[in-house]
Short mmCIF file of C-alpha atoms and ligand atoms in Angstrom, two decimals:
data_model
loop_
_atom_site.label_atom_id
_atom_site.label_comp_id
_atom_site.label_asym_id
_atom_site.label_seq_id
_atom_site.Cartn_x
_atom_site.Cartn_y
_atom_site.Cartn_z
CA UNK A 20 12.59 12.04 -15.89
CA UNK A 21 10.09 9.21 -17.28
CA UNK A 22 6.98 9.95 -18.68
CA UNK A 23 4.31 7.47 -19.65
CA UNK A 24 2.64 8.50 -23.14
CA UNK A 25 -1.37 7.02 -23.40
CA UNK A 26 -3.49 6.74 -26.48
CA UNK A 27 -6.90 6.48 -24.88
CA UNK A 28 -9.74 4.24 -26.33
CA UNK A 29 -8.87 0.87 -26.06
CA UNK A 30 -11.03 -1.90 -24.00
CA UNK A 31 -8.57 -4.32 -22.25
CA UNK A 32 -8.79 -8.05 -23.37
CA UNK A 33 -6.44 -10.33 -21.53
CA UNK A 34 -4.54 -11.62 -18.54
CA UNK A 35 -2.72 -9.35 -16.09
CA UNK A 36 -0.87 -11.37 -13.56
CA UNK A 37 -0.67 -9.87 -9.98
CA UNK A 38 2.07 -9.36 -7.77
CA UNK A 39 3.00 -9.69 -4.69
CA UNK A 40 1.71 -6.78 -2.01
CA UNK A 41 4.00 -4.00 -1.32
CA UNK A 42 2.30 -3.64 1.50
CA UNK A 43 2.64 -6.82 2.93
CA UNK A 44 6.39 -7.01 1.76
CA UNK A 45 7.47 -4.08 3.55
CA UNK A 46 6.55 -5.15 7.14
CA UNK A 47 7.26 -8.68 6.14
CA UNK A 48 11.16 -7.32 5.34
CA UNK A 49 11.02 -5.14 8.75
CA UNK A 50 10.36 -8.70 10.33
CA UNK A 51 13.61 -9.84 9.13
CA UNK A 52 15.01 -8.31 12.45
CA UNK A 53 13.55 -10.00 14.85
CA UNK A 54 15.85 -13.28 14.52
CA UNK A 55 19.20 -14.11 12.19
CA UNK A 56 17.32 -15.64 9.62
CA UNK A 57 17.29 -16.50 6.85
CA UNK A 58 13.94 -14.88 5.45
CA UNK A 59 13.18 -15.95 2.69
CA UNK A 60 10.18 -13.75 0.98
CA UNK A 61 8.92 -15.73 -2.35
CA UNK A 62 6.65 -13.68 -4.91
CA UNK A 63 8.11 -10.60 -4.37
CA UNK A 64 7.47 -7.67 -6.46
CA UNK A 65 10.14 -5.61 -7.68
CA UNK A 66 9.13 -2.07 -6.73
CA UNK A 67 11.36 0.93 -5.83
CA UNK A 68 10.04 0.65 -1.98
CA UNK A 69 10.82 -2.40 -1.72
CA UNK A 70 14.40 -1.57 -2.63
CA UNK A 71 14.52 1.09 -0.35
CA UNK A 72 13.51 -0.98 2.41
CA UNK A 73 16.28 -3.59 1.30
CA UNK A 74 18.86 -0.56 1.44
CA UNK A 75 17.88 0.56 5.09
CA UNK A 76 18.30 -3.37 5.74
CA UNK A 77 21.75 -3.23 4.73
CA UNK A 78 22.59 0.07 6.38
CA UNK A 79 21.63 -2.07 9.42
CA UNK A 80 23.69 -4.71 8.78
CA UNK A 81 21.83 -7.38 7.50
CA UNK A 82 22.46 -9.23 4.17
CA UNK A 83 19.93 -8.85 1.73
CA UNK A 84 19.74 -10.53 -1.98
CA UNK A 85 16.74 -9.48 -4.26
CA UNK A 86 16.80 -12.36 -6.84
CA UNK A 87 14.23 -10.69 -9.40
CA UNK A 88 14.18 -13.86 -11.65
CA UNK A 89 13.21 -15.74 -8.61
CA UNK A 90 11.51 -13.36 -7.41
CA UNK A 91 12.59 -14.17 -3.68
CA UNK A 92 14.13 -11.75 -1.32
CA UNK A 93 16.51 -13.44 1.38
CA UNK A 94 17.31 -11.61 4.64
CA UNK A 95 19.69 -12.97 6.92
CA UNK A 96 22.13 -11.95 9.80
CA UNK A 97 21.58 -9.54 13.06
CA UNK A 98 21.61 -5.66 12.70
CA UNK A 99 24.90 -4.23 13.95
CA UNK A 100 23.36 -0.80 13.45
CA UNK A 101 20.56 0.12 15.15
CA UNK A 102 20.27 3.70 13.61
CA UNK A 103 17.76 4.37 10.33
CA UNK A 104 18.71 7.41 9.11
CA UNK A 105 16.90 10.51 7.66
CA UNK A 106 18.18 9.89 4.18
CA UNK A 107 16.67 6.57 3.70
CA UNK A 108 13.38 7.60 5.87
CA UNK A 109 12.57 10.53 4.23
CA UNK A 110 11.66 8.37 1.33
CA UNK A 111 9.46 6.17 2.38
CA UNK A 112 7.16 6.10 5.49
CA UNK A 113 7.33 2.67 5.85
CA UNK A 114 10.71 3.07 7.07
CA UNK A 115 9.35 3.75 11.07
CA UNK A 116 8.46 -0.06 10.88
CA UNK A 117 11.57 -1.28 11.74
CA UNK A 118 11.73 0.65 15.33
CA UNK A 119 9.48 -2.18 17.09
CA UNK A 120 11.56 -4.78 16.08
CA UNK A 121 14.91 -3.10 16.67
CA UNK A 122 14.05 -1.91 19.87
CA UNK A 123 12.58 -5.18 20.55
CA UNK A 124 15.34 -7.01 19.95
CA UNK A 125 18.46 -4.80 20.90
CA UNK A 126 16.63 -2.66 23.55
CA UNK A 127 17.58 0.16 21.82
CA UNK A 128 16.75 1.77 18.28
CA UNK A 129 17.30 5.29 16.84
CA UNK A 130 14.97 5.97 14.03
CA UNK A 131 14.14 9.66 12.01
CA UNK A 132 10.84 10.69 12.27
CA UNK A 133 9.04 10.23 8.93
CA UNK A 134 7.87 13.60 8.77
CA UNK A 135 4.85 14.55 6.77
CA UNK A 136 4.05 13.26 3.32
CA UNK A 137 1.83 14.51 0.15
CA UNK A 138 -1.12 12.58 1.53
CA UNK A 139 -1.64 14.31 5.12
CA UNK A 140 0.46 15.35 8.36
CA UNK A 141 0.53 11.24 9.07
CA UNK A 142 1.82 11.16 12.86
CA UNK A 143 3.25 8.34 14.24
CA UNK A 144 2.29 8.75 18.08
CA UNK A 145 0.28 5.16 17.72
CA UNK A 146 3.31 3.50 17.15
CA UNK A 147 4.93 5.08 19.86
CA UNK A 148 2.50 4.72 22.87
CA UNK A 149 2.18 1.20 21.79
CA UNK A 150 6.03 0.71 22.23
CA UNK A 151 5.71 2.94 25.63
CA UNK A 152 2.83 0.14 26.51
CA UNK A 153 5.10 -2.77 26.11
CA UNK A 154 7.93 -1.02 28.36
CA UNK A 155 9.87 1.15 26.13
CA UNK A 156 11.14 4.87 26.98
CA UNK A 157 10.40 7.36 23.62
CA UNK A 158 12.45 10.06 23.07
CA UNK A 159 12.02 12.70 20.39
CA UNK A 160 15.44 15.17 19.91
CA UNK A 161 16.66 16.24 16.32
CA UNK A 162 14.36 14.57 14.35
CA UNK A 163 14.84 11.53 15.45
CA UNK A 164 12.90 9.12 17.49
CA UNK A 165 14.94 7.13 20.23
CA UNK A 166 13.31 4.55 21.95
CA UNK A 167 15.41 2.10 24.34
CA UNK A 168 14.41 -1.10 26.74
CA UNK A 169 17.70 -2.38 28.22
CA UNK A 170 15.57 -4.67 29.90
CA UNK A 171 13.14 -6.15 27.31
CA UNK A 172 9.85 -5.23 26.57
CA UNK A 173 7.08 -6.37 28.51
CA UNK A 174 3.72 -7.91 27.29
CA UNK A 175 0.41 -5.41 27.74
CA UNK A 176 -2.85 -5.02 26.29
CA UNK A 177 -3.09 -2.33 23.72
CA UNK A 178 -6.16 -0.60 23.21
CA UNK A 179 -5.73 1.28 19.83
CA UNK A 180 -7.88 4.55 19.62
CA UNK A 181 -8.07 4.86 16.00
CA UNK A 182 -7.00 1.87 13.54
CA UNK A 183 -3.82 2.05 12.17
CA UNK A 184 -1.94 -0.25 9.70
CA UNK A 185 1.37 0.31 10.37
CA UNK A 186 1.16 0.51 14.01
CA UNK A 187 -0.89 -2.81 14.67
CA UNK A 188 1.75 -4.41 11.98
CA UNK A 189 5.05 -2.49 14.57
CA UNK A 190 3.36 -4.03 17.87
CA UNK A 191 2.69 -6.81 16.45
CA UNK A 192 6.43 -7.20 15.73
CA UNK A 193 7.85 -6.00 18.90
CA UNK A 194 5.28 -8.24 20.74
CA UNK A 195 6.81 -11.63 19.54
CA UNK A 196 10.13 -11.01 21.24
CA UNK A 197 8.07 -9.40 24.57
CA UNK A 198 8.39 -11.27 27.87
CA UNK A 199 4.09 -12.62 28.41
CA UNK A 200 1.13 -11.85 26.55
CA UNK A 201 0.69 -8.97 24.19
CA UNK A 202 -3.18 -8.26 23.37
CA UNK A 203 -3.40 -5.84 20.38
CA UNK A 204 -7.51 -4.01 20.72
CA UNK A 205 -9.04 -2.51 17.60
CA UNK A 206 -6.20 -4.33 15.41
CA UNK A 207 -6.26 -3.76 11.71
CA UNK A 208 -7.52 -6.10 10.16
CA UNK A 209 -6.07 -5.83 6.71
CA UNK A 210 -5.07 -8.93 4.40
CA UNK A 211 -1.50 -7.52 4.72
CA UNK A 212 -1.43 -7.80 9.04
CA UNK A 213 -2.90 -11.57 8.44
CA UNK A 214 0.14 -11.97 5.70
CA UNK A 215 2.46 -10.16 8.68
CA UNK A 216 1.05 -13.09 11.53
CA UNK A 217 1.25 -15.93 9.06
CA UNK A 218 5.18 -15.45 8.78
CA UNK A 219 5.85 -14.33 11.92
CA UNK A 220 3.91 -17.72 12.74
CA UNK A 221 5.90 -19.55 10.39
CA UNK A 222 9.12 -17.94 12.13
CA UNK A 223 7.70 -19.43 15.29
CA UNK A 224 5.63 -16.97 16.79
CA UNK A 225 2.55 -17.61 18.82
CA UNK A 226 -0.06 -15.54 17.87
CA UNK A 227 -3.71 -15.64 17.73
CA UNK A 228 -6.54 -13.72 16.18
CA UNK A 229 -5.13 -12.95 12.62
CA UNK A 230 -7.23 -11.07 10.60
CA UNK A 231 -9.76 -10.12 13.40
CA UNK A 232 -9.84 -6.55 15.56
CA UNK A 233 -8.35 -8.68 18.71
CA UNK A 234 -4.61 -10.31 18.32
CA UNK A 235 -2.96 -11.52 20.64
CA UNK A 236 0.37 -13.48 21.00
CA UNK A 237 2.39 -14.98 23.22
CA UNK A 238 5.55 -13.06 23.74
CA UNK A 239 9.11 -14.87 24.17
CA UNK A 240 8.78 -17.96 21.70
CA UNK A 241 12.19 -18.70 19.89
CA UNK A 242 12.03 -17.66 16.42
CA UNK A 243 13.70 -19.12 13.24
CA UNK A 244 14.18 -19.06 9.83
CA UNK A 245 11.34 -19.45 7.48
CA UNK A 246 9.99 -18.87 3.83
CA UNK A 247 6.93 -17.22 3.36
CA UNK A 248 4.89 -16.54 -0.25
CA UNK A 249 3.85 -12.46 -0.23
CA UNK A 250 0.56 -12.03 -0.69
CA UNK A 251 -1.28 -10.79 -3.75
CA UNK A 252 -1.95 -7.20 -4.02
CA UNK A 253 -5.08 -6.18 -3.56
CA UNK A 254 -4.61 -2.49 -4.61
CA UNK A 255 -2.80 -3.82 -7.64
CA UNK A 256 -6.00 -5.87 -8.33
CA UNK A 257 -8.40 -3.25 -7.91
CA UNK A 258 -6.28 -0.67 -9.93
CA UNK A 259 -6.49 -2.98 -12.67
CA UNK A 260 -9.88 -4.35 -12.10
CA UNK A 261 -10.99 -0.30 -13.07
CA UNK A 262 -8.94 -0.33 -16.28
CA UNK A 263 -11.00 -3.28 -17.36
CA UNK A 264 -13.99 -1.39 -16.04
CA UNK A 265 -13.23 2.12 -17.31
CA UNK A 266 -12.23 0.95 -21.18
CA UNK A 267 -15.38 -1.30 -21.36
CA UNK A 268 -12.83 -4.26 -21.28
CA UNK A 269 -12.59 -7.74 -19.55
CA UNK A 270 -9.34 -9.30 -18.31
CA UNK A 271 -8.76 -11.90 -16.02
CA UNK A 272 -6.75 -10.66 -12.70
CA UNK A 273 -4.45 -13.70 -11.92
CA UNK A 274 -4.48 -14.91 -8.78
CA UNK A 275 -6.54 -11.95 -7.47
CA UNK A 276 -8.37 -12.86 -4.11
CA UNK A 277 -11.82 -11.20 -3.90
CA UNK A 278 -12.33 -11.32 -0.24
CA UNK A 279 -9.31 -9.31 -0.26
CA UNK A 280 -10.75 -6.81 -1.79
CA UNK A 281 -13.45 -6.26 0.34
CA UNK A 282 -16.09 -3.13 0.05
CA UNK A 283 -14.26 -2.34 -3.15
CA UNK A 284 -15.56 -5.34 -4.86
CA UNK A 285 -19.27 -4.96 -3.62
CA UNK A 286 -19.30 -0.66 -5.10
CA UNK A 287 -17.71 -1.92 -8.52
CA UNK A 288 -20.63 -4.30 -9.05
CA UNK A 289 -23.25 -1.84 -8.12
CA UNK A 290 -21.13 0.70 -10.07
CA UNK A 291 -21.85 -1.69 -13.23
CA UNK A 292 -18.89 -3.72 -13.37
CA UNK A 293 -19.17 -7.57 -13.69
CA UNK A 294 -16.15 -9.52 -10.57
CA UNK A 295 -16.55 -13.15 -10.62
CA UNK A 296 -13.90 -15.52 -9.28
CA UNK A 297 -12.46 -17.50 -12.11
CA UNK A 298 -9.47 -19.71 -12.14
CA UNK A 299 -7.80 -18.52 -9.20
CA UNK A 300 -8.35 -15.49 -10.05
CA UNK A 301 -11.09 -12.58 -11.02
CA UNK A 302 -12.46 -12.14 -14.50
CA UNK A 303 -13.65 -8.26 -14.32
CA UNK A 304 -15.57 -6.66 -17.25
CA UNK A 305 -17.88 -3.65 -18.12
CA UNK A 306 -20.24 -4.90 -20.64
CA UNK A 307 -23.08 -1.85 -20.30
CA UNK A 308 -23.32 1.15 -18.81
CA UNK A 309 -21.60 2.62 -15.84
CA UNK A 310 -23.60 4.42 -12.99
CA UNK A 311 -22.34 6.49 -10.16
CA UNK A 312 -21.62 5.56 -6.96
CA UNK A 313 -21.35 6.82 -3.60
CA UNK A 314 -18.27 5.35 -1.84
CA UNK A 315 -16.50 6.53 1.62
CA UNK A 316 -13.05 5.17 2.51
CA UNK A 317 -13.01 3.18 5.87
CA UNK A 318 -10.45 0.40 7.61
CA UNK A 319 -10.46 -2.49 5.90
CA UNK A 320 -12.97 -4.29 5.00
CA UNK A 321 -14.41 -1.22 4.20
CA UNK A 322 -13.63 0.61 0.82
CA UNK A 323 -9.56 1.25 0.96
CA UNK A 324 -7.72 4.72 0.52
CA UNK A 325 -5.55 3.34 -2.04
CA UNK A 326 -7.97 2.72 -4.01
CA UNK A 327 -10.06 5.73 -3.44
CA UNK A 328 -8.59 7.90 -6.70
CA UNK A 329 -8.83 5.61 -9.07
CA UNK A 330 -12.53 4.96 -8.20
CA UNK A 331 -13.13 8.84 -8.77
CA UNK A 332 -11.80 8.02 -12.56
CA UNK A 333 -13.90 6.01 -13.08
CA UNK A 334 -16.90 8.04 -11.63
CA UNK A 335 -15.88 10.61 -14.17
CA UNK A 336 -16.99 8.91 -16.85
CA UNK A 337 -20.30 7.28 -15.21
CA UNK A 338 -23.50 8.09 -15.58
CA UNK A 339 -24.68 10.26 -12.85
CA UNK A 340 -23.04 11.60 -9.50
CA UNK A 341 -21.38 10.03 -7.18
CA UNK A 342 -19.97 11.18 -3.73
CA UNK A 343 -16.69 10.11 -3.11
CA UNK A 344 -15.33 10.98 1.05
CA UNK A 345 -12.09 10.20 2.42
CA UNK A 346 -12.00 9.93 5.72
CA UNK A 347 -8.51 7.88 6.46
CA UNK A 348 -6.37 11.14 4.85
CA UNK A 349 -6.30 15.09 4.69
CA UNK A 350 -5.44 16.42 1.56
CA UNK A 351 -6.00 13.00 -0.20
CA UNK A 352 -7.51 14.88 -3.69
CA UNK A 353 -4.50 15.96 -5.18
CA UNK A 354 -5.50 14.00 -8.18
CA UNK A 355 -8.91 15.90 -8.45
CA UNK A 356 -7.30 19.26 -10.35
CA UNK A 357 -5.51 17.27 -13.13
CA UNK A 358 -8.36 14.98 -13.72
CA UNK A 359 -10.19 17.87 -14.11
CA UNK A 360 -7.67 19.38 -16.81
CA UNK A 361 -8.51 16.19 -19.12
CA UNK A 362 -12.67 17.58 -18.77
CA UNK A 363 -13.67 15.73 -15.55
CA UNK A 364 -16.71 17.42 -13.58
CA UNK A 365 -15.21 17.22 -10.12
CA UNK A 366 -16.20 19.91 -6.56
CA UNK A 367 -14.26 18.98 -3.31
CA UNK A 368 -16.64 20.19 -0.05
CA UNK A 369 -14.07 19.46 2.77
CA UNK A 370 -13.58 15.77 2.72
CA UNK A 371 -15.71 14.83 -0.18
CA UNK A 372 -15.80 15.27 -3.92
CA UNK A 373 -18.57 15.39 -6.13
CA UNK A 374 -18.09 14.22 -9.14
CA UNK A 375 -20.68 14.27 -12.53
CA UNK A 376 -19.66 12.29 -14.82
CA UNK A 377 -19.30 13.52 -18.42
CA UNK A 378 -19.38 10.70 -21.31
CA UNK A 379 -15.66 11.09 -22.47
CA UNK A 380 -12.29 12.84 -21.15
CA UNK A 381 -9.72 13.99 -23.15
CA UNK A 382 -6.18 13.18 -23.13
CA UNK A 383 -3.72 15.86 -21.48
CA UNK A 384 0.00 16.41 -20.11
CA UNK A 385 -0.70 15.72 -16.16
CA UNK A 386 1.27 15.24 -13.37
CA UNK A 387 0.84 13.19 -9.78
CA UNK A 388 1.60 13.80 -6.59
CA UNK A 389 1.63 10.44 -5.06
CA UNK A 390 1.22 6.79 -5.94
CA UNK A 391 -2.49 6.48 -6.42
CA UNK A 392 -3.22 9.25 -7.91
CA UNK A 393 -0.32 9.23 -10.87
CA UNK A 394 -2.31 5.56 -11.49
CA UNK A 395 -5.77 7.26 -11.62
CA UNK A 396 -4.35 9.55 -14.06
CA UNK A 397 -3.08 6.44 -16.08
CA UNK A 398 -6.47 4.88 -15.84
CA UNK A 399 -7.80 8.20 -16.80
CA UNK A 400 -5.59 8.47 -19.77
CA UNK A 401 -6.98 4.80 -20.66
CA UNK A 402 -10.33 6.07 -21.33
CA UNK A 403 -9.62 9.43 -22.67
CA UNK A 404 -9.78 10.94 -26.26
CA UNK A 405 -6.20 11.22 -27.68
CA UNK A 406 -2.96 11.21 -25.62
CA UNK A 407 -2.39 11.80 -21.87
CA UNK A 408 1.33 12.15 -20.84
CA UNK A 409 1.93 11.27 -17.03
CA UNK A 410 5.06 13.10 -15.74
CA UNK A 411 6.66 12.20 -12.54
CA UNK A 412 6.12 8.68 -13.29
CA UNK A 413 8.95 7.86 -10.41
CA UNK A 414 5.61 7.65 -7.72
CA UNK A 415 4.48 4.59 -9.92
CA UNK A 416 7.50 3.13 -9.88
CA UNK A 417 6.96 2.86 -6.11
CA UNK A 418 4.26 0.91 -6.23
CA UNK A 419 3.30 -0.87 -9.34
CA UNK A 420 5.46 -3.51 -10.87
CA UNK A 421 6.02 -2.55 -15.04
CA UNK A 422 2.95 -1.13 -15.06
CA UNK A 423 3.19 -0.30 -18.70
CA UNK A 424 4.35 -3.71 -19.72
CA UNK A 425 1.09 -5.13 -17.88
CA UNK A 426 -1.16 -2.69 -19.32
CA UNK A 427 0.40 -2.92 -22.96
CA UNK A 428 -0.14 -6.90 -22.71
CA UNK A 429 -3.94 -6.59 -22.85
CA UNK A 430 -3.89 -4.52 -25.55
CA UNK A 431 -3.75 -0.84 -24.10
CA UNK A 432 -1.40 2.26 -26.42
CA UNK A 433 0.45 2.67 -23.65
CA UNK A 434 5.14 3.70 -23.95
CA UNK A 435 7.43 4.77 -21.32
CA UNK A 436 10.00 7.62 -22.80
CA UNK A 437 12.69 7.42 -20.83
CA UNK A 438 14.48 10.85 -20.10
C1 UD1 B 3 -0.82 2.00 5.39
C2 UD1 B 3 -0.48 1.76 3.94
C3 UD1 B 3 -1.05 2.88 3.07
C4 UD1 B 3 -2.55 3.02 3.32
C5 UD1 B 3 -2.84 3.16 4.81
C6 UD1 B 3 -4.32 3.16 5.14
C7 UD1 B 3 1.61 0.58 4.05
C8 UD1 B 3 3.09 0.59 3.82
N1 UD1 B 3 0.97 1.71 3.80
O1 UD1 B 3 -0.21 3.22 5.77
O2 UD1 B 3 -0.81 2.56 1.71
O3 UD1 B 3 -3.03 4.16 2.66
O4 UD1 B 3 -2.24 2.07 5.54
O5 UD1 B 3 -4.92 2.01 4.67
O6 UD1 B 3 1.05 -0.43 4.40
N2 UD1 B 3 -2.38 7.66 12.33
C9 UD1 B 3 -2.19 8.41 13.47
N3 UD1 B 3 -1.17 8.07 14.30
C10 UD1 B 3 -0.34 7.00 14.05
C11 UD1 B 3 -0.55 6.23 12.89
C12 UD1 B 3 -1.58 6.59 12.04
O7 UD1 B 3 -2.92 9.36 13.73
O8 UD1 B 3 0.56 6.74 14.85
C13 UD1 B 3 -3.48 8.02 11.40
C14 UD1 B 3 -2.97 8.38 10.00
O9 UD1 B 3 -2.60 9.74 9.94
C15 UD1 B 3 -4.18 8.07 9.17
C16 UD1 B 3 -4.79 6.84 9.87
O10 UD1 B 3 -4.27 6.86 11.19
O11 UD1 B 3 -5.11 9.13 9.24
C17 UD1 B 3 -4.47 5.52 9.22
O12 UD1 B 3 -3.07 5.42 9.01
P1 UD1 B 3 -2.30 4.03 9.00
O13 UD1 B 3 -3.31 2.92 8.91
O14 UD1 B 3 -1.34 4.00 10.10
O15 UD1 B 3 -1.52 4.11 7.62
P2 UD1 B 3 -0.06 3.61 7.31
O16 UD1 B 3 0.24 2.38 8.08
O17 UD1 B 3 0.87 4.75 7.36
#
């Protein structure tokens, strides 16, 4: 397996370009379903979700080309299987969000249950109440979730109890091809559902409310092929926006939206770290000292779970305490013991950590559990005394496009051995 080798020490100097969301891409490739197509998804990262989503495509039936030059993804053709299958869910979560359209569409879809994942027990009964709203009859047997509407769905208002990304994005997809008026309440109102609405708009969709708590859209419109630019990721940005901060660095984030990042942007400056649009992009750097902050993870705009262990690197080397509570995701800390290991002051009470920050860590063989946290480790490793080695590497490789070839570029010590 892959490890990343890091000679800490280094402030960043340089331009890091962004890519396109992962989490916009997903749903935007689930969307591919709703019509023949062609999709055609422009600034698209290269990430290993984002080729497991193109494989449980295919296994549908659809054509898919990933032109990684072009960076384009093209989706065309109906699915001729309406079954996603254990094997391809198991991987990735984001699977379940091509239930709403298939069942939308075909009146009938057959999808595994995602199961838990390293970051919490993660249930998907929001999705499926919302699908029950619009008309559709859920059934659970061997794993699998079966939900059929010979008939078509029906338009309904949906009030969500709790906010949930991937359930607003599934409703929101099943709701286009619904007979009437779909009215989604308590929406998420992440840059990546306002990405989803834009192409579903651009596929012909009517749909109001984008990027606000209240969508709605009118149900039954014919929809069409269309090309739609991914948006930029935010987590990306802020991920790298803390290597700039935690090295003492500056870098420009290219094409980087601020308002995008939302409450993460407003705890970095009062955390010491200089964000000011530049160029159509962000110019972040940490000039002085850092300080500790308090941070607690909300729906957007609040401060984002993804972004919530990377922050706690960074607190380990501030000046001061800083409480850092997750409150989207049990057992979200995973990163907390091996930050620890490389001499950060960290105490988990239930949902929060405490962490004092101690003016250097030292480099150390960790390992990640998950996607965020194998990146605060890298960020980590940035700042630290002497070498870190990251194992499991494969959870980056989920999520962050060549992240060694974008953090080598601005000047950090960082090699992928490949093994
Ligand atoms: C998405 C993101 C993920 C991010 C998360 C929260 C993608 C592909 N993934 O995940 O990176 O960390 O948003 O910003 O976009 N919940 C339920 N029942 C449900 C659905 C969710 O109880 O049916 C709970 C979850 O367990 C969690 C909370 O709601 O506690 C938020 O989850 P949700 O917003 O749905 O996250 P995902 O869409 O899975």
């Amino acid at each position: 397996m892959d490890r990343i080798h890091i000679q800490g020490g280094r402030p960043l100097s340089g331009n890091i370009p962004i890519s396109g969301a992962k989490n916009a891409a997903l749903p935007l490739m689930a969307a591919s379903l709703l019509m023949d197509g062609p999709l055609v998804l422009t600034n698209a990262p290269d990430l290993a979700d984002i080729a497991t989503m193109g494989a449980l495509l295919r296994q549908h039936g659809l054509a898919v080309d990933h032109d990684k030059t072009a960076r384009t993804i093209t989706m065309s053709g109906a699915a001729t299987s309406l079954e996603a299958p254990y094997d391809l869910v198991r991987k990735m979560r984001a699977s379940v969000l091509v239930l709403g359209p298939l069942v939308a569409r075909f009146g009938q879809a057959r999808v595994s249950l995602p199961g838990g994942c390293a970051i919490g027990t993660r249930p998907v009964d929001l999705h499926l109440k919302g699908l029950e709203a619009l008309g559709a009859t859920i059934s659970l047997d061997g794993g699998y979730i079966t939900a059929t509407a010979p008939k078509g769905l029906v338009g309904a208002k949906i009030i969500f109890p709790q906010v949930s990304v991937g359930a607003t994005e599934n409703l929101l997809m099943a709701a286009c091809l619904a007979k009437g008026t779909t009215t989604l309440v308590n929406a998420a109102r992440e840059p990546e559902i306002a990405d989803l609405c834009a192409c579903l708009s651009a596929m012909g969709a009517v749909i109001s409310g984008a990027g606000t708590d209240r969508i709605t859209v009118e149900g039954g419109a014919p929809l069409h092929a269309a090309t739609h630019a991914i948006v930029p990721d935010r987590i990306e940005t802020g991920t790298y926006a803390i290597a700039a901060a935690i090295t003492g660095g500056t870098v420009l984030l290219e094409g980087a939206r601020l308002e995008h990042l939302g409450a993460v942007a407003r705890i970095l400056r009062e955390a010491g770290v200089e964000v000011a649009e530049e160029g159509g992009g962000l110019r972040v750097s940490r000039l002085n000292g850092l300080h500790g902050a308090d941070v607690m993870t909300e729906p957007f705009p609040g401060f984002a779970t993804d972004m919530q262990a990377q922050f706690m690197s960074l607190m380990a080397v501030a000046e001061g305490a800083s409480m850092v509570t997750e409150t989207i995701f049990e057992n979200r800390f995973m990163h907390v013991p091996e930050l620890t290991r490389m001499g950060a002051r960290i105490t988990i009470h239930g949902a929060s950590a405490i962490v004092r920050g101690v003016p250097m860590l030292s480099g150390a063989p960790v390992m990640a559990t998950d996607l965020r946290a194998s990146v605060s480790l890298i960020l980590a490793g940035l700042a630290a005394r002497g070498e870190t080695v990251v194992s499991r590497v494969y959870h980056l490789d989920r999520g962050y496009e060549h992240v060694e070839r974008k953090l080598a570029a601005v000047g950090a010590a960082i090699e992928r051995q490949r093994g």
